C-alpha atoms as a printed R data frame, in Angstrom:
    type eleno elety resid chain resno       x       y       z
1   ATOM     1    CA   UNK     A     1  26.958 -48.572 -44.281
2   ATOM     2    CA   UNK     A     2  25.335 -47.313 -41.080
3   ATOM     3    CA   UNK     A     3  26.807 -45.368 -38.515
4   ATOM     4    CA   UNK     A     4  25.816 -44.839 -34.834
5   ATOM     5    CA   UNK     A     5  22.563 -42.880 -35.692
6   ATOM     6    CA   UNK     A     6  21.929 -44.773 -38.948
7   ATOM     7    CA   UNK     A     7  23.509 -42.517 -41.490
8   ATOM     8    CA   UNK     A     8  23.795 -43.763 -44.772
9   ATOM     9    CA   UNK     A     9  27.175 -43.322 -46.793
10  ATOM    10    CA   UNK     A    10  26.126 -42.819 -50.473
11  ATOM    11    CA   UNK     A    11  29.234 -44.348 -51.844
12  ATOM    12    CA   UNK     A    12  28.794 -47.828 -50.637
13  ATOM    13    CA   UNK     A    13  30.334 -50.554 -52.803
14  ATOM    14    CA   UNK     A    14  28.410 -51.554 -56.069
15  ATOM    15    CA   UNK     A    15  27.025 -54.978 -56.178
16  ATOM    16    CA   UNK     A    16  26.266 -54.907 -59.846
17  ATOM    17    CA   UNK     A    17  22.508 -55.196 -59.070
18  ATOM    18    CA   UNK     A    18  21.442 -53.583 -62.102
19  ATOM    19    CA   UNK     A    19  24.409 -54.644 -64.486
20  ATOM    20    CA   UNK     A    20  23.685 -54.258 -68.115
21  ATOM    21    CA   UNK     A    21  20.226 -52.756 -67.611
22  ATOM    22    CA   UNK     A    22  19.014 -49.609 -69.206
23  ATOM    23    CA   UNK     A    23  17.095 -46.863 -67.041
24  ATOM    24    CA   UNK     A    24  15.401 -43.746 -67.774
25  ATOM    25    CA   UNK     A    25  15.433 -41.244 -64.733
26  ATOM    26    CA   UNK     A    26  13.169 -38.158 -65.155
27  ATOM    27    CA   UNK     A    27  13.981 -35.178 -62.952
28  ATOM    28    CA   UNK     A    28  17.569 -36.394 -62.904
29  ATOM    29    CA   UNK     A    29  19.045 -32.970 -62.255
30  ATOM    30    CA   UNK     A    30  18.964 -31.266 -58.792
31  ATOM    31    CA   UNK     A    31  17.357 -27.724 -58.554
32  ATOM    32    CA   UNK     A    32  20.153 -25.995 -56.774
33  ATOM    33    CA   UNK     A    33  23.447 -27.176 -55.097
34  ATOM    34    CA   UNK     A    34  23.291 -30.785 -53.656
35  ATOM    35    CA   UNK     A    35  21.547 -33.946 -54.445
36  ATOM    36    CA   UNK     A    36  17.988 -34.400 -55.000
37  ATOM    37    CA   UNK     A    37  15.946 -37.629 -55.422
38  ATOM    38    CA   UNK     A    38  16.352 -37.948 -59.061
39  ATOM    39    CA   UNK     A    39  20.142 -37.321 -59.209
40  ATOM    40    CA   UNK     A    40  20.659 -39.834 -56.329
41  ATOM    41    CA   UNK     A    41  18.648 -42.620 -58.094
42  ATOM    42    CA   UNK     A    42  20.339 -41.798 -61.239
43  ATOM    43    CA   UNK     A    43  23.820 -41.982 -59.876
44  ATOM    44    CA   UNK     A    44  23.025 -45.136 -57.811
45  ATOM    45    CA   UNK     A    45  21.476 -46.900 -60.934
46  ATOM    46    CA   UNK     A    46  24.685 -46.170 -62.757
47  ATOM    47    CA   UNK     A    47  26.937 -47.418 -59.790
48  ATOM    48    CA   UNK     A    48  24.888 -50.578 -59.752
49  ATOM    49    CA   UNK     A    49  26.058 -51.278 -63.511
50  ATOM    50    CA   UNK     A    50  23.015 -49.576 -65.443
51  ATOM    51    CA   UNK     A    51  23.178 -47.343 -68.666
52  ATOM    52    CA   UNK     A    52  21.257 -44.372 -67.649
53  ATOM    53    CA   UNK     A    53  19.161 -41.618 -69.740
54  ATOM    54    CA   UNK     A    54  19.143 -38.416 -67.656
55  ATOM    55    CA   UNK     A    55  16.008 -36.442 -68.253
56  ATOM    56    CA   UNK     A    56  15.574 -32.707 -67.081
57  ATOM    57    CA   UNK     A    57  13.517 -29.921 -68.309
58  ATOM    58    CA   UNK     A    58  16.767 -27.837 -67.807
59  ATOM    59    CA   UNK     A    59  19.713 -29.534 -69.548
60  ATOM    60    CA   UNK     A    60  22.553 -28.107 -67.641
61  ATOM    61    CA   UNK     A    61  20.888 -29.629 -64.598
62  ATOM    62    CA   UNK     A    62  21.119 -33.212 -66.218
63  ATOM    63    CA   UNK     A    63  24.546 -32.537 -67.512
64  ATOM    64    CA   UNK     A    64  25.733 -32.003 -63.907
65  ATOM    65    CA   UNK     A    65  24.586 -35.484 -63.078
66  ATOM    66    CA   UNK     A    66  26.205 -36.804 -65.989
67  ATOM    67    CA   UNK     A    67  29.529 -35.423 -65.400
68  ATOM    68    CA   UNK     A    68  29.105 -36.969 -61.671
69  ATOM    69    CA   UNK     A    69  28.350 -40.296 -63.282
70  ATOM    70    CA   UNK     A    70  31.024 -40.229 -65.966
71  ATOM    71    CA   UNK     A    71  33.608 -39.221 -63.380
72  ATOM    72    CA   UNK     A    72  32.982 -42.496 -61.601
73  ATOM    73    CA   UNK     A    73  33.095 -44.464 -64.901
74  ATOM    74    CA   UNK     A    74  29.515 -44.961 -65.536
75  ATOM    75    CA   UNK     A    75  27.573 -44.690 -68.776
76  ATOM    76    CA   UNK     A    76  24.906 -42.379 -69.246
77  ATOM    77    CA   UNK     A    77  23.594 -39.353 -71.383
78  ATOM    78    CA   UNK     A    78  21.685 -36.153 -70.695
79  ATOM    79    CA   UNK     A    79  18.730 -35.209 -72.466
80  ATOM    80    CA   UNK     A    80  16.400 -32.151 -72.166
81  ATOM    81    CA   UNK     A    81  12.676 -32.834 -72.125
82  ATOM    82    CA   UNK     A    82   9.383 -31.433 -70.922
83  ATOM    83    CA   UNK     A    83   7.824 -34.802 -69.813
84  ATOM    84    CA   UNK     A    84   4.167 -33.152 -69.758
85  ATOM    85    CA   UNK     A    85   4.374 -33.326 -73.663
86  ATOM    86    CA   UNK     A    86   3.859 -36.854 -75.310
87  ATOM    87    CA   UNK     A    87   6.392 -35.816 -78.171
88  ATOM    88    CA   UNK     A    88   9.303 -35.226 -75.649
89  ATOM    89    CA   UNK     A    89   8.372 -38.389 -73.778
90  ATOM    90    CA   UNK     A    90   8.511 -40.458 -77.010
91  ATOM    91    CA   UNK     A    91  11.622 -38.875 -78.001
92  ATOM    92    CA   UNK     A    92  13.233 -39.803 -74.767
93  ATOM    93    CA   UNK     A    93  12.348 -43.211 -74.968
94  ATOM    94    CA   UNK     A    94  13.151 -43.770 -78.572
95  ATOM    95    CA   UNK     A    95  16.707 -42.071 -78.122
96  ATOM    96    CA   UNK     A    96  17.480 -44.238 -75.142
97  ATOM    97    CA   UNK     A    97  16.677 -47.493 -77.085
98  ATOM    98    CA   UNK     A    98  18.519 -46.191 -80.100
99  ATOM    99    CA   UNK     A    99  21.518 -45.706 -78.064
100 ATOM   100    CA   UNK     A   100  21.428 -48.869 -75.753
101 ATOM   101    CA   UNK     A   101  19.281 -51.078 -77.646
102 ATOM   102    CA   UNK     A   102  16.635 -51.754 -74.986
103 ATOM   103    CA   UNK     A   103  14.889 -50.270 -71.894
104 ATOM   104    CA   UNK     A   104  14.520 -52.063 -68.742
105 ATOM   105    CA   UNK     A   105  13.864 -49.487 -65.910
106 ATOM   106    CA   UNK     A   106  11.838 -46.234 -65.721
107 ATOM   107    CA   UNK     A   107  12.031 -43.994 -62.691
108 ATOM   108    CA   UNK     A   108   9.524 -41.085 -62.689
109 ATOM   109    CA   UNK     A   109  10.684 -38.671 -60.375
110 ATOM   110    CA   UNK     A   110   9.416 -35.192 -61.636
111 ATOM   111    CA   UNK     A   111   7.164 -33.149 -59.303
112 ATOM   112    CA   UNK     A   112   6.145 -29.675 -58.313
113 ATOM   113    CA   UNK     A   113   4.546 -28.361 -55.019
114 ATOM   114    CA   UNK     A   114   2.455 -25.357 -54.989
115 ATOM   115    CA   UNK     A   115   2.743 -25.191 -51.028
116 ATOM   116    CA   UNK     A   116  -0.201 -24.753 -48.515
117 ATOM   117    CA   UNK     A   117  -3.356 -23.995 -50.604
118 ATOM   118    CA   UNK     A   118  -6.945 -25.273 -50.426
119 ATOM   119    CA   UNK     A   119  -9.225 -25.915 -53.397
120 ATOM   120    CA   UNK     A   120 -10.844 -22.554 -52.309
121 ATOM   121    CA   UNK     A   121  -7.617 -20.623 -52.765
122 ATOM   122    CA   UNK     A   122  -5.953 -22.562 -55.700
123 ATOM   123    CA   UNK     A   123  -5.673 -20.920 -59.228
124 ATOM   124    CA   UNK     A   124  -7.024 -23.271 -61.878
125 ATOM   125    CA   UNK     A   125  -4.128 -23.050 -64.112
126 ATOM   126    CA   UNK     A   126  -1.800 -24.023 -61.028
127 ATOM   127    CA   UNK     A   127  -3.932 -26.898 -60.195
128 ATOM   128    CA   UNK     A   128  -3.880 -28.122 -63.863
129 ATOM   129    CA   UNK     A   129   0.025 -27.692 -64.034
130 ATOM   130    CA   UNK     A   130   0.382 -29.768 -60.856
131 ATOM   131    CA   UNK     A   131  -1.605 -32.522 -62.227
132 ATOM   132    CA   UNK     A   132   0.270 -32.371 -65.483
133 ATOM   133    CA   UNK     A   133   3.788 -32.312 -64.026
134 ATOM   134    CA   UNK     A   134   3.003 -34.689 -61.143
135 ATOM   135    CA   UNK     A   135   0.667 -37.329 -62.692
136 ATOM   136    CA   UNK     A   136   0.321 -36.902 -66.530
137 ATOM   137    CA   UNK     A   137   4.150 -36.970 -66.939
138 ATOM   138    CA   UNK     A   138   4.249 -40.406 -65.440
139 ATOM   139    CA   UNK     A   139   1.452 -41.670 -67.599
140 ATOM   140    CA   UNK     A   140   2.929 -40.414 -70.633
141 ATOM   141    CA   UNK     A   141   6.514 -41.829 -70.068
142 ATOM   142    CA   UNK     A   142   5.154 -45.041 -69.063
143 ATOM   143    CA   UNK     A   143   2.886 -45.001 -72.289
144 ATOM   144    CA   UNK     A   144   6.016 -44.943 -74.461
145 ATOM   145    CA   UNK     A   145   8.208 -46.949 -72.204
146 ATOM   146    CA   UNK     A   146   6.014 -50.079 -71.688
147 ATOM   147    CA   UNK     A   147   6.117 -51.262 -75.299
148 ATOM   148    CA   UNK     A   148   9.834 -51.194 -75.323
149 ATOM   149    CA   UNK     A   149   9.997 -53.025 -72.060
150 ATOM   150    CA   UNK     A   150   7.454 -55.673 -73.088
151 ATOM   151    CA   UNK     A   151   9.403 -56.165 -76.427
152 ATOM   152    CA   UNK     A   152  12.361 -57.561 -74.419
153 ATOM   153    CA   UNK     A   153  10.619 -59.472 -71.551
154 ATOM   154    CA   UNK     A   154   9.514 -56.954 -69.147
155 ATOM   155    CA   UNK     A   155  11.001 -54.227 -66.664
156 ATOM   156    CA   UNK     A   156  10.416 -52.030 -63.815
157 ATOM   157    CA   UNK     A   157   8.753 -48.644 -63.269
158 ATOM   158    CA   UNK     A   158   9.146 -46.602 -60.070
159 ATOM   159    CA   UNK     A   159   6.856 -43.685 -59.498
160 ATOM   160    CA   UNK     A   160   7.503 -41.199 -56.899
161 ATOM   161    CA   UNK     A   161   4.688 -40.265 -54.684
162 ATOM   162    CA   UNK     A   162   4.856 -38.560 -51.122
163 ATOM   163    CA   UNK     A   163   4.032 -39.053 -47.496
164 ATOM   164    CA   UNK     A   164   1.567 -36.112 -48.210
165 ATOM   165    CA   UNK     A   165  -0.630 -38.598 -50.166
166 ATOM   166    CA   UNK     A   166  -1.201 -40.610 -47.047
167 ATOM   167    CA   UNK     A   167  -1.112 -37.814 -44.643
168 ATOM   168    CA   UNK     A   168  -2.661 -34.583 -45.961
169 ATOM   169    CA   UNK     A   169  -1.159 -31.435 -44.322
170 ATOM   170    CA   UNK     A   170  -2.592 -28.571 -46.006
171 ATOM   171    CA   UNK     A   171  -0.923 -29.173 -49.500
172 ATOM   172    CA   UNK     A   172  -4.158 -29.825 -51.208
173 ATOM   173    CA   UNK     A   173  -3.103 -29.779 -54.967
174 ATOM   174    CA   UNK     A   174   0.147 -31.522 -54.145
175 ATOM   175    CA   UNK     A   175  -1.542 -34.181 -51.742
176 ATOM   176    CA   UNK     A   176  -4.240 -34.867 -54.557
177 ATOM   177    CA   UNK     A   177  -1.625 -35.435 -57.443
178 ATOM   178    CA   UNK     A   178   0.579 -37.602 -55.186
179 ATOM   179    CA   UNK     A   179  -2.516 -39.655 -54.327
180 ATOM   180    CA   UNK     A   180  -3.427 -39.986 -57.920
181 ATOM   181    CA   UNK     A   181   0.150 -41.506 -58.646
182 ATOM   182    CA   UNK     A   182  -0.544 -44.124 -56.028
183 ATOM   183    CA   UNK     A   183  -3.743 -44.924 -57.806
184 ATOM   184    CA   UNK     A   184  -2.040 -44.952 -61.282
185 ATOM   185    CA   UNK     A   185   0.934 -47.227 -60.009
186 ATOM   186    CA   UNK     A   186  -1.521 -49.805 -58.597
187 ATOM   187    CA   UNK     A   187  -3.496 -49.774 -61.942
188 ATOM   188    CA   UNK     A   188  -0.572 -50.106 -64.196
189 ATOM   189    CA   UNK     A   189   0.744 -53.044 -62.038
190 ATOM   190    CA   UNK     A   190  -2.272 -54.817 -62.779
191 ATOM   191    CA   UNK     A   191  -2.682 -53.914 -66.405
192 ATOM   192    CA   UNK     A   192   0.934 -54.862 -67.401
193 ATOM   193    CA   UNK     A   193   2.068 -57.702 -65.007
194 ATOM   194    CA   UNK     A   194   1.246 -60.168 -67.878
195 ATOM   195    CA   UNK     A   195   4.103 -58.472 -69.803
196 ATOM   196    CA   UNK     A   196   6.435 -59.039 -66.978
197 ATOM   197    CA   UNK     A   197   6.493 -55.150 -65.934
198 ATOM   198    CA   UNK     A   198   6.420 -54.366 -62.305
199 ATOM   199    CA   UNK     A   199   5.302 -51.013 -61.238
200 ATOM   200    CA   UNK     A   200   5.934 -49.799 -57.804
201 ATOM   201    CA   UNK     A   201   5.677 -46.532 -55.803
202 ATOM   202    CA   UNK     A   202   8.062 -44.864 -53.401
203 ATOM   203    CA   UNK     A   203   6.336 -42.463 -50.704
204 ATOM   204    CA   UNK     A   204   9.099 -40.242 -49.443
205 ATOM   205    CA   UNK     A   205   8.964 -38.497 -45.948
206 ATOM   206    CA   UNK     A   206  10.082 -34.886 -45.483
207 ATOM   207    CA   UNK     A   207  13.965 -35.596 -46.860
208 ATOM   208    CA   UNK     A   208  16.228 -32.754 -47.070
209 ATOM   209    CA   UNK     A   209  16.902 -31.966 -50.671
210 ATOM   210    CA   UNK     A   210  17.831 -28.846 -52.883
211 ATOM   211    CA   UNK     A   211  14.071 -28.347 -53.543
212 ATOM   212    CA   UNK     A   212  13.222 -27.616 -50.103
213 ATOM   213    CA   UNK     A   213  16.681 -26.408 -48.967
214 ATOM   214    CA   UNK     A   214  16.091 -22.711 -50.229
215 ATOM   215    CA   UNK     A   215  13.212 -22.326 -47.795
216 ATOM   216    CA   UNK     A   216  14.414 -24.314 -44.853
217 ATOM   217    CA   UNK     A   217  16.111 -22.699 -41.698
218 ATOM   218    CA   UNK     A   218  18.449 -24.863 -39.562
219 ATOM   219    CA   UNK     A   219  15.940 -24.664 -36.758
220 ATOM   220    CA   UNK     A   220  13.082 -26.060 -38.970
221 ATOM   221    CA   UNK     A   221  15.599 -28.696 -40.598
222 ATOM   222    CA   UNK     A   222  16.402 -30.120 -37.088
223 ATOM   223    CA   UNK     A   223  12.660 -30.066 -36.036
224 ATOM   224    CA   UNK     A   224  11.711 -31.806 -39.296
225 ATOM   225    CA   UNK     A   225  14.349 -34.559 -38.471
226 ATOM   226    CA   UNK     A   226  12.987 -35.291 -34.905
227 ATOM   227    CA   UNK     A   227   9.541 -35.726 -35.714
228 ATOM   228    CA   UNK     A   228   9.842 -39.180 -37.005
229 ATOM   229    CA   UNK     A   229  10.292 -42.248 -34.652
230 ATOM   230    CA   UNK     A   230  14.046 -42.741 -35.732
231 ATOM   231    CA   UNK     A   231  14.759 -39.134 -34.879
232 ATOM   232    CA   UNK     A   232  17.122 -38.606 -37.896
233 ATOM   233    CA   UNK     A   233  17.268 -36.688 -41.228
234 ATOM   234    CA   UNK     A   234  16.365 -38.377 -44.428
235 ATOM   235    CA   UNK     A   235  18.150 -37.680 -47.604
236 ATOM   236    CA   UNK     A   236  17.921 -38.191 -51.314
237 ATOM   237    CA   UNK     A   237  20.152 -41.271 -50.984
238 ATOM   238    CA   UNK     A   238  17.654 -42.920 -48.915
239 ATOM   239    CA   UNK     A   239  15.033 -42.637 -51.760
240 ATOM   240    CA   UNK     A   240  17.613 -43.435 -54.267
241 ATOM   241    CA   UNK     A   241  18.513 -46.917 -52.511
242 ATOM   242    CA   UNK     A   242  14.787 -47.896 -52.146
243 ATOM   243    CA   UNK     A   243  14.529 -47.271 -55.928
244 ATOM   244    CA   UNK     A   244  17.493 -49.361 -56.682
245 ATOM   245    CA   UNK     A   245  15.866 -52.310 -54.761
246 ATOM   246    CA   UNK     A   246  12.671 -51.842 -56.711
247 ATOM   247    CA   UNK     A   247  14.417 -51.633 -60.016
248 ATOM   248    CA   UNK     A   248  16.465 -54.718 -59.321
249 ATOM   249    CA   UNK     A   249  15.873 -58.483 -59.657
250 ATOM   250    CA   UNK     A   250  15.718 -58.690 -56.122
251 ATOM   251    CA   UNK     A   251  12.240 -57.082 -56.172
252 ATOM   252    CA   UNK     A   252  11.059 -59.630 -59.022
253 ATOM   253    CA   UNK     A   253   7.906 -60.598 -56.886
254 ATOM   254    CA   UNK     A   254   7.012 -57.135 -55.810
255 ATOM   255    CA   UNK     A   255   4.580 -55.055 -57.741
256 ATOM   256    CA   UNK     A   256   1.786 -52.632 -57.034
257 ATOM   257    CA   UNK     A   257   3.339 -51.542 -53.800
258 ATOM   258    CA   UNK     A   258   3.799 -48.352 -51.975
259 ATOM   259    CA   UNK     A   259   7.092 -48.198 -50.073
260 ATOM   260    CA   UNK     A   260   7.171 -45.427 -47.454
261 ATOM   261    CA   UNK     A   261  10.596 -44.141 -46.888
262 ATOM   262    CA   UNK     A   262   9.988 -41.733 -44.110
263 ATOM   263    CA   UNK     A   263  11.799 -42.669 -40.776
264 ATOM   264    CA   UNK     A   264   8.643 -44.327 -39.451
265 ATOM   265    CA   UNK     A   265   6.337 -41.327 -39.768
266 ATOM   266    CA   UNK     A   266   3.448 -43.124 -40.836
267 ATOM   267    CA   UNK     A   267   3.338 -44.882 -37.454
268 ATOM   268    CA   UNK     A   268   2.424 -41.809 -35.777
269 ATOM   269    CA   UNK     A   269  -0.899 -39.710 -35.598
270 ATOM   270    CA   UNK     A   270  -0.785 -36.683 -37.852
271 ATOM   271    CA   UNK     A   271   0.135 -33.541 -36.024
272 ATOM   272    CA   UNK     A   272  -1.488 -30.293 -36.963
């Protein structure tokens, strides 16, 4: 529901948009107090009727999301995995199908950011790690998920990119990796459309999540909120609701697209 300034209430009534579907969400825990993009998507998927596999590199983070979903009567399980490793990705997919019998949705949410650094300054190992976490993980999860989806008639994959892929701002390794996510999304959308698999991408703007909160002053947070045309702060629930749409049958004719959820920031000229 929207208030006077467009505030979204996360606990809107479920419409069963994902009823009886099975989803995997990577990065389903939050790094610190609050709700990050992966946790929000997982909770909303469950509220809309999906059974959800909650994947995180730190099991306790996934278990926090699990407790939140189970408290609302949802069905889910937490699983620890390093999604930069093929064996872990295979295990996550196989365990999900073993428990629930099928796989319909893959939400690739894992990502890291080195901060402001150029190609001159970046450490080679840090560059490789960024590409592995932000891009390779999505390829590996899709590699093992797609055959399972195809076996039951298709499915939906949602990859999380970033506004930084479209408007570079000094975060060169991150920007490069998130640009690759967009290219990967489009390529997979073409490759797997004949199998009934839709692949789309969300490019969040500067939303407030636990990942950014640790380095955010109240003044900086207010400044970020005001830079978009809407002039309000985005949060993880905004990204989660976009994921619900792209995962649902409502988006049955949508594939290979980049959905910017940014308060309109992409309408403005970049500010340096």
